[in-house]
Short mmCIF file of C-alpha atoms and ligand atoms in Angstrom, two decimals:
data_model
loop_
_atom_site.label_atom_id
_atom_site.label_comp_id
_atom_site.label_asym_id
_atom_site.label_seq_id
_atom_site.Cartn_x
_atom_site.Cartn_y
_atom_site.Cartn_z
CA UNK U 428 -7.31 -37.37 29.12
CA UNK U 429 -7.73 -41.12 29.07
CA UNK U 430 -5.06 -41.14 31.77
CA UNK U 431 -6.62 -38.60 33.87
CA UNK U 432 -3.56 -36.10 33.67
CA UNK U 433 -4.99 -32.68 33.70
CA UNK U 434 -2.16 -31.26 36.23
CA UNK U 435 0.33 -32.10 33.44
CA UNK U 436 -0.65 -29.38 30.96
CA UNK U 437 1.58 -27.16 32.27
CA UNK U 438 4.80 -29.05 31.00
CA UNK U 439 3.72 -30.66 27.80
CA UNK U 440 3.65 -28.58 24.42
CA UNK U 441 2.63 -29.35 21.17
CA UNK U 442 6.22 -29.77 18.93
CA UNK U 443 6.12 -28.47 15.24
CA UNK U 444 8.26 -31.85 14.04
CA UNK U 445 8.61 -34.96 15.62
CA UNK U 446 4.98 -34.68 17.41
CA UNK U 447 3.58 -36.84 20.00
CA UNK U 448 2.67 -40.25 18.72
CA UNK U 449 1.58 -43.23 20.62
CA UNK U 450 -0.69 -46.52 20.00
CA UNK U 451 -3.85 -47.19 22.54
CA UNK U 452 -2.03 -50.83 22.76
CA UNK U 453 0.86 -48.65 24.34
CA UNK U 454 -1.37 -45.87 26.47
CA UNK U 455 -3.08 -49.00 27.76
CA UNK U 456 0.18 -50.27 29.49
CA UNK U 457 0.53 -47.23 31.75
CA UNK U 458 -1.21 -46.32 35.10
CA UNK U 459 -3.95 -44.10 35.17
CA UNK U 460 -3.20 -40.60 36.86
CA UNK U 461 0.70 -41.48 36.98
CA UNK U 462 1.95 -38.34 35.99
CA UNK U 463 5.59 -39.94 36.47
CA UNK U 464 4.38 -43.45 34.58
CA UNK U 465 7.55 -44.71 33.28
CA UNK U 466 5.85 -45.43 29.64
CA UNK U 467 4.11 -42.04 29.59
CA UNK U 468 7.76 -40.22 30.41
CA UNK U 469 9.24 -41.94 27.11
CA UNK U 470 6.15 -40.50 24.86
CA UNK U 471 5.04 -37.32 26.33
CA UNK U 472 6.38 -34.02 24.71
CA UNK U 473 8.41 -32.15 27.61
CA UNK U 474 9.09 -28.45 27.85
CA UNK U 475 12.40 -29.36 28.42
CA UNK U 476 12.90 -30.67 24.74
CA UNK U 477 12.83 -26.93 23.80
CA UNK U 478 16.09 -26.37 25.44
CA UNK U 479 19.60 -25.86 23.91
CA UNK U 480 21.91 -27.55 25.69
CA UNK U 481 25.57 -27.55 25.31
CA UNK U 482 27.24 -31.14 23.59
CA UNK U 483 23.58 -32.18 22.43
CA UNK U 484 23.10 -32.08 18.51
CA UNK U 485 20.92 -33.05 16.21
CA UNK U 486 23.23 -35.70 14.31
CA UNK U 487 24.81 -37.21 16.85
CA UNK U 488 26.53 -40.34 15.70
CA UNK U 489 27.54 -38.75 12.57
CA UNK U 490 25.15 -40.82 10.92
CA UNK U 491 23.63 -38.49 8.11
CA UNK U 492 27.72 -38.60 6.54
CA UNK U 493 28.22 -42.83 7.21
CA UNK U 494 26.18 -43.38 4.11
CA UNK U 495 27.77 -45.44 0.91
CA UNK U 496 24.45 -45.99 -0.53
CA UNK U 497 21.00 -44.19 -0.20
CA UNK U 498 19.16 -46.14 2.50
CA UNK U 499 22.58 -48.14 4.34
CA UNK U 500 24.75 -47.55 6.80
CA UNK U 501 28.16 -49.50 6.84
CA UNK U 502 30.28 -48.55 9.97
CA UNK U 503 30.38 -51.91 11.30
CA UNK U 504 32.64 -54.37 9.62
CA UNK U 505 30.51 -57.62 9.06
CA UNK U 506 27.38 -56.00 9.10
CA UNK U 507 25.18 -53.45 7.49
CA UNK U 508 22.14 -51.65 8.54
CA UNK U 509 18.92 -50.86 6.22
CA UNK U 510 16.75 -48.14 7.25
CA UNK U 511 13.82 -49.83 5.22
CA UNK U 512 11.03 -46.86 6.32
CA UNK U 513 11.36 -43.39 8.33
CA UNK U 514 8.49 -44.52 10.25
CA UNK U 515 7.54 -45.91 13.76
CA UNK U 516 4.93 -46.45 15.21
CA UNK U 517 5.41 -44.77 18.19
CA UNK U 518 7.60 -41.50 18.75
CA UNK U 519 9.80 -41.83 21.65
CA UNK U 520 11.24 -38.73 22.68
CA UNK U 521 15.13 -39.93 23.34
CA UNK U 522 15.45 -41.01 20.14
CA UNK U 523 18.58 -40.26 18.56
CA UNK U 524 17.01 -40.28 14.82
CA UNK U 525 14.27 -37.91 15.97
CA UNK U 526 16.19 -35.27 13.30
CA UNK U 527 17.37 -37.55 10.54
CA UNK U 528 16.15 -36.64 7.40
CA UNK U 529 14.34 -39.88 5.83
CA UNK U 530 13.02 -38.25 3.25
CA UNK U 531 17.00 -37.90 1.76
CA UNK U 532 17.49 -41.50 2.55
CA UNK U 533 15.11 -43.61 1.91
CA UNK U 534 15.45 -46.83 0.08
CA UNK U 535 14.06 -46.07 -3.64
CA UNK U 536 13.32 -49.18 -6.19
CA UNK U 537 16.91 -48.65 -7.44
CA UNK U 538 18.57 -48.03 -4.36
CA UNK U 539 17.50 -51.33 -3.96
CA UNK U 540 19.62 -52.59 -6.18
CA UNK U 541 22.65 -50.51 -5.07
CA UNK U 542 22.67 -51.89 -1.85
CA UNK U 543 22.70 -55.29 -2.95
CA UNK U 544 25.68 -54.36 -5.44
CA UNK U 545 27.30 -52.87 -2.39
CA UNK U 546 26.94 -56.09 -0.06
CA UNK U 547 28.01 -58.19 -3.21
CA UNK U 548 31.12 -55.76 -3.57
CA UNK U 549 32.07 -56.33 -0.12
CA UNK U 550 32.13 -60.24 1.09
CA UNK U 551 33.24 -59.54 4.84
CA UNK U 552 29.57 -58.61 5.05
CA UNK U 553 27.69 -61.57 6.46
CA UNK U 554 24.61 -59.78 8.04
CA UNK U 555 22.08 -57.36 7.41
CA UNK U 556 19.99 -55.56 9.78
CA UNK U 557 16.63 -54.35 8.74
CA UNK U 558 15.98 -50.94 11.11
CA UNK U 559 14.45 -47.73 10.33
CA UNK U 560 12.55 -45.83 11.87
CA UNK U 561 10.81 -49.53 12.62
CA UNK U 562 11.36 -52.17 10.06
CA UNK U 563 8.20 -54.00 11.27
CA UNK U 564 6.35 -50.93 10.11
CA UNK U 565 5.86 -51.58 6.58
CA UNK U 566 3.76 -54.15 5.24
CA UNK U 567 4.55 -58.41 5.71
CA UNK U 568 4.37 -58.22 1.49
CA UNK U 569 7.22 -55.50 1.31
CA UNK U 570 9.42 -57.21 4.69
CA UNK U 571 9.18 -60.38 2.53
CA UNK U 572 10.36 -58.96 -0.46
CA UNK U 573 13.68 -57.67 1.56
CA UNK U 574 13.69 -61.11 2.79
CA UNK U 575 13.82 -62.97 -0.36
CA UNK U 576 16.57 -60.33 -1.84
CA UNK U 577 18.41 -61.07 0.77
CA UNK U 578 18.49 -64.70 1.56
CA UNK U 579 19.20 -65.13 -2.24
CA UNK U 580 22.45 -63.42 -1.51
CA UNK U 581 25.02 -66.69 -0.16
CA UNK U 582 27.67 -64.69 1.90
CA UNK U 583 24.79 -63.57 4.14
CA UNK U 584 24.25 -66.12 7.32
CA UNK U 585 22.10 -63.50 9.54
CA UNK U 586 19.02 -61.35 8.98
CA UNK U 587 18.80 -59.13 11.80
CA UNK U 588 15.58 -56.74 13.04
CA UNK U 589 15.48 -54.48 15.36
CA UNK U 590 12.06 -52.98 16.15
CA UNK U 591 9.54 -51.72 18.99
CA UNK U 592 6.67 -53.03 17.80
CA UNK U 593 6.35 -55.89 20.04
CA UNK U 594 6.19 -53.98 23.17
CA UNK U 595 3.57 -51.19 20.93
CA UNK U 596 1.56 -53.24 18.64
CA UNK U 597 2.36 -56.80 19.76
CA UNK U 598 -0.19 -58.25 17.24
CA UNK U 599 2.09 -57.08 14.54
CA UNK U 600 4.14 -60.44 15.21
CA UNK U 601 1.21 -62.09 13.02
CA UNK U 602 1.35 -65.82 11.87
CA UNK U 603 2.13 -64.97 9.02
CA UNK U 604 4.97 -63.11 9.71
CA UNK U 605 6.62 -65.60 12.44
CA UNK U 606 5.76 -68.15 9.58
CA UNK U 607 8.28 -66.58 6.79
CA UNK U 608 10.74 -65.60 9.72
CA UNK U 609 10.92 -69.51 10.72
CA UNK U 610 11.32 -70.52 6.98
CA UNK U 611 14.03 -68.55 6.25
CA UNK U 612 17.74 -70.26 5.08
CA UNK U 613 19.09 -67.48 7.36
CA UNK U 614 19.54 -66.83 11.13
CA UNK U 615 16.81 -64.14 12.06
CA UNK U 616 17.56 -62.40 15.15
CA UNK U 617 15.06 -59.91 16.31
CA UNK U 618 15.97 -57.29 18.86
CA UNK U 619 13.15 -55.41 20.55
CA UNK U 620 13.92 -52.06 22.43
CA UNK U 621 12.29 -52.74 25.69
CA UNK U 622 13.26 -49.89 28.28
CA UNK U 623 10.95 -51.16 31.20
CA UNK U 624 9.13 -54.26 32.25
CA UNK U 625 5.69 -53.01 32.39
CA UNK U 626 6.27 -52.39 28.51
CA UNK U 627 5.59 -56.35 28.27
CA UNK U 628 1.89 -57.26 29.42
CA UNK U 629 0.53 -60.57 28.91
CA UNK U 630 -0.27 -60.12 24.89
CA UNK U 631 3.20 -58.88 24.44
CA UNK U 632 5.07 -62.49 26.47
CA UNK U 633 2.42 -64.24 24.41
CA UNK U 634 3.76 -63.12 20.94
CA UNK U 635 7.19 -62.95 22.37
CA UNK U 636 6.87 -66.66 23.58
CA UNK U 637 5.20 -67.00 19.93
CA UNK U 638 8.66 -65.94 18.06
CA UNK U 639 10.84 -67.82 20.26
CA UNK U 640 8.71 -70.61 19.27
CA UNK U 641 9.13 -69.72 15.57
CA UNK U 642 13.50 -70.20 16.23
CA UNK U 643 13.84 -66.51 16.00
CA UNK U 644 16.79 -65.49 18.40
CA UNK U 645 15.53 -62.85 20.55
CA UNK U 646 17.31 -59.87 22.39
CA UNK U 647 17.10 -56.72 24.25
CA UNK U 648 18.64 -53.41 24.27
CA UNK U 649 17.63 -50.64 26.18
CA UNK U 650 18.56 -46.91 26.95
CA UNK U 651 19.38 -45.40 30.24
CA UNK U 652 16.58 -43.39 31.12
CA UNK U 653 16.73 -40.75 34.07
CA UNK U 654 13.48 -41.05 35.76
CA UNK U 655 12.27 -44.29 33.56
CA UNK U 656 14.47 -47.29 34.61
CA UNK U 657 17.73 -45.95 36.36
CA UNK U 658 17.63 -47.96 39.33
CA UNK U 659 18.74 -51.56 40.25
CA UNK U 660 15.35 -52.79 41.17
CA UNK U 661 13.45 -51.17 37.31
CA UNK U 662 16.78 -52.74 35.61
CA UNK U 663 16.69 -56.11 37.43
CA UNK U 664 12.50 -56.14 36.62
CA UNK U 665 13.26 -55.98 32.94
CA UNK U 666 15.65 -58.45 32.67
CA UNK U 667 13.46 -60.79 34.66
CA UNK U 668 10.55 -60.11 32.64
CA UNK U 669 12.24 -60.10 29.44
CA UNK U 670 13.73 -63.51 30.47
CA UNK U 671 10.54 -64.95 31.33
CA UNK U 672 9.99 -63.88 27.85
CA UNK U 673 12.51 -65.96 26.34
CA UNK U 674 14.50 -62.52 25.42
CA UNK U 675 18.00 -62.24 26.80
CA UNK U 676 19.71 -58.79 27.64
CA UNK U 677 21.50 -57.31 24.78
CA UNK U 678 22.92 -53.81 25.09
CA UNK U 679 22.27 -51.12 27.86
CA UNK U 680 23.32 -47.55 25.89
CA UNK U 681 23.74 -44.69 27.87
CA UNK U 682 21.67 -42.14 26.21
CA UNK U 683 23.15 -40.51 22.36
CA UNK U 684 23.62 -36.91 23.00
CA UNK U 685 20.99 -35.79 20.74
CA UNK U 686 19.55 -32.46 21.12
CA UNK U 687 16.03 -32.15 23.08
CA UNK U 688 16.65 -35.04 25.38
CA UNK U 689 18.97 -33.90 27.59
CA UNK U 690 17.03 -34.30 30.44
CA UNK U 691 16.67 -38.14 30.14
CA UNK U 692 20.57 -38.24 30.45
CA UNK U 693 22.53 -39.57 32.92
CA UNK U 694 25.96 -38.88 34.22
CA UNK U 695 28.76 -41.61 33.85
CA UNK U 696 29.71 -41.92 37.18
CA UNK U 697 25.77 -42.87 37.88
CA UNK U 698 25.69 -45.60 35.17
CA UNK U 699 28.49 -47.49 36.37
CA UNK U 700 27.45 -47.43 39.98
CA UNK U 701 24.74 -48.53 38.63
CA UNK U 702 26.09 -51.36 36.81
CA UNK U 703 28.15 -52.60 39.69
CA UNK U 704 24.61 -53.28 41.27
CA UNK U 705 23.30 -55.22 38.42
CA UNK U 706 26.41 -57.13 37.94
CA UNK U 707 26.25 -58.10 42.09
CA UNK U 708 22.41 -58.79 41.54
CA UNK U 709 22.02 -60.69 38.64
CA UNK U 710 23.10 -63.84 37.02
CA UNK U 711 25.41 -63.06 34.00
CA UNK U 712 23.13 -63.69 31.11
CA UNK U 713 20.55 -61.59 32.68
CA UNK U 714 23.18 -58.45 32.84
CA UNK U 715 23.62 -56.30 29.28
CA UNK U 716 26.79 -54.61 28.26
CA UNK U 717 26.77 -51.41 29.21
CA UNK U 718 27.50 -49.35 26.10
CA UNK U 719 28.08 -46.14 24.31
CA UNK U 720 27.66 -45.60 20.63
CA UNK U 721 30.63 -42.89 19.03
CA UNK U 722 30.19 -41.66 15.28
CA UNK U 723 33.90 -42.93 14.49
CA UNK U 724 34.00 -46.20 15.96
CA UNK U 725 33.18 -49.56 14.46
CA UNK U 726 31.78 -51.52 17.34
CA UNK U 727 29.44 -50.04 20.34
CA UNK U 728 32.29 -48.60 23.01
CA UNK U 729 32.16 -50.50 26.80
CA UNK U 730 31.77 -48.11 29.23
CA UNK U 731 34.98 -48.28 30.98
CA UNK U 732 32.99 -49.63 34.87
CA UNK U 733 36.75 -49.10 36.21
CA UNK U 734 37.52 -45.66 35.77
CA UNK U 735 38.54 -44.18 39.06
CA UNK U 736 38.34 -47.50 40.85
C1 LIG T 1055 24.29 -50.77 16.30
C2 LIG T 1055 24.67 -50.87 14.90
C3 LIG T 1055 25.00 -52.11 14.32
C4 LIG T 1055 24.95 -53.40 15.08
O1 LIG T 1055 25.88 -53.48 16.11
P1 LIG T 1055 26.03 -54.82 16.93
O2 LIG T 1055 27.12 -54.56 17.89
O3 LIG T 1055 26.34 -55.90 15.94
O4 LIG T 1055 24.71 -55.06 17.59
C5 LIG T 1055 25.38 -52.12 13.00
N1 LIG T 1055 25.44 -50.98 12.25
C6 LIG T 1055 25.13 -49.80 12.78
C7 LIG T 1055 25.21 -48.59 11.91
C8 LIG T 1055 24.71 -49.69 14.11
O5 LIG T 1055 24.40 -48.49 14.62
S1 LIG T 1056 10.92 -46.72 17.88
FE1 LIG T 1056 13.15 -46.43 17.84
S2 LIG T 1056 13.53 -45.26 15.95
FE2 LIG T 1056 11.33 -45.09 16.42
S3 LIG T 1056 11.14 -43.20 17.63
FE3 LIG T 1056 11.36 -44.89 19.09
S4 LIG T 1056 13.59 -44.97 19.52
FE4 LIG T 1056 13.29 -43.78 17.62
#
């Protein structure tokens, strides 16, 4: 009701897991009566999510099998990911971990200490990415202490983050945080998940501007979203804003076939018309690789722009 959205009741519903979660920071980013408000569309509960489609599952990168170690995934060769909490802060309704079970996989005291046996029992590892869930959701005092453990390990060169919070809680980049990030003996990369440009207001390019400041590297990836940012002009806005930002594109993923969000997916054909666009429009570094994740594969698959061309 603080948008003024009473002709929406109709299609929202109240889900029994994965409810409706979203920040004032973030509500305060979208336009009031908008039913169709691009930041609303990622948050809002849908009807729609209630439907069984065909080829959309709960697991669909295979993930809840790709697990060595309570709390890890290794499927990429040189790198391995840490889901360090179950939680976000916000509950976007694509996401493709909206059915994981966290409670089977979270990092325990002593899992802890497997996974840092694991990365010592494999040297090709040389980078660590801190995800979730949202990594930036715990506390600065338990992010440090993941820091520490693993900057005292030598074969790693990168710590990598990948988070929403700056575009949903942008204070959450605190000094104190951009301070330990800046000290650290290893590369930090942070990689927010910015779908649209109006997602960045003027507090969010401040902290952003902040943590470029701090020597952070800073990225982008993004999900195709029917009816959010699938068109050339919402695609070339974000990498404009995101540049003035000091973030560069990363990845563009065509949506993970997960089941309930089926109706924020868009067909093949569309995405690489699409791309062709962006690619014509844009300088290089402002265009993101167009991508598709696959349970079995150890790299994020290109989407093949010249199929049928
Ligand atoms: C996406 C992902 C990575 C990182 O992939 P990059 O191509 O290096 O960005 C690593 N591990 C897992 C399990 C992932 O899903
Ligand atoms: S922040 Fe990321 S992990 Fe959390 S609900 Fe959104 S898409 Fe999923």
């Amino acid at each position: 009701s603080i948008l003024k959205l009473e002709s929406l009741r109709a299609e929202v519903y109240v889900p029994k897991h994965f409810e409706l979660r979203v920040p004032r920071g973030f509500v305060a980013k979208m336009s009031i009566g908008d039913s169709n408000d691009p930041l609303l569309r990622q948050v809002l509960p849908d009807q729609r999510e209630q439907i069984k489609v065909t080829g959309y599952v709960a697991d669909p990168l295979s993930e809840n099998t790709q697990n060595p170690v309570k709390g890890m995934l290794h499927k990429y060769q040189s790198r391995v990911l840490l889901t360090v909490t179950g939680a976000c802060a916000i509950h976007c309704r694509y996401c493709f971990r909206q059915h994981f079970d966290y409670s089977a996989n979270m990092p325990t005291a002593d899992a802890k200490e497997n996974i840092i046996n694991y990365i010592s029992a494999h040297p090709e590892i040389n980078e660590v990415i801190l995800s979730g869930g949202d990594p930036l959701n715990v506390t600065n005092r338990r992010l440090f202490a993941w820091l520490d453990t693993l900057e005292s390990l030598p074969q790693l060169t990168t710590i990598r983050l990948h988070t929403r919070l700056p575009l949903v809680i942008a204070a959450r980049l605190d000094n104190a945080l951009l301070t330990r990030l800046s000290q650290s003996r290893c590369h930090i990369v942070m990689v927010i998940h910015c779908n649209h440009a109006n997602e960045i207001d003027a507090l969010t390019a401040e902290h952003l501007q902040r943590a470029r400041a701090a020597g952070i590297t800073l990225l982008n990836q993004a999900v195709l979203l029917k009816g959010i940012n699938d068109s050339v002009a919402v695609q070339m806005q974000l990498s404009q804003r995101l540049f003035s930002c000091g973030v560069l594109p990363y990845y563009l993923h065509v949506l993970d076939k997960v089941a309930g969000a089926a109706h924020f997916d868009n067909d093949e054909r569309f995405a690489i018309e699409l791309y062709w666009s962006l690619l014509a429009a844009l300088p290089g570094y402002l265009v993101p690789k167009l991508v598709r994740e696959l349970p079995n594969k150890p790299f994020k698959v290109p989407i093949d722009i010249y199929n049928d061309r």
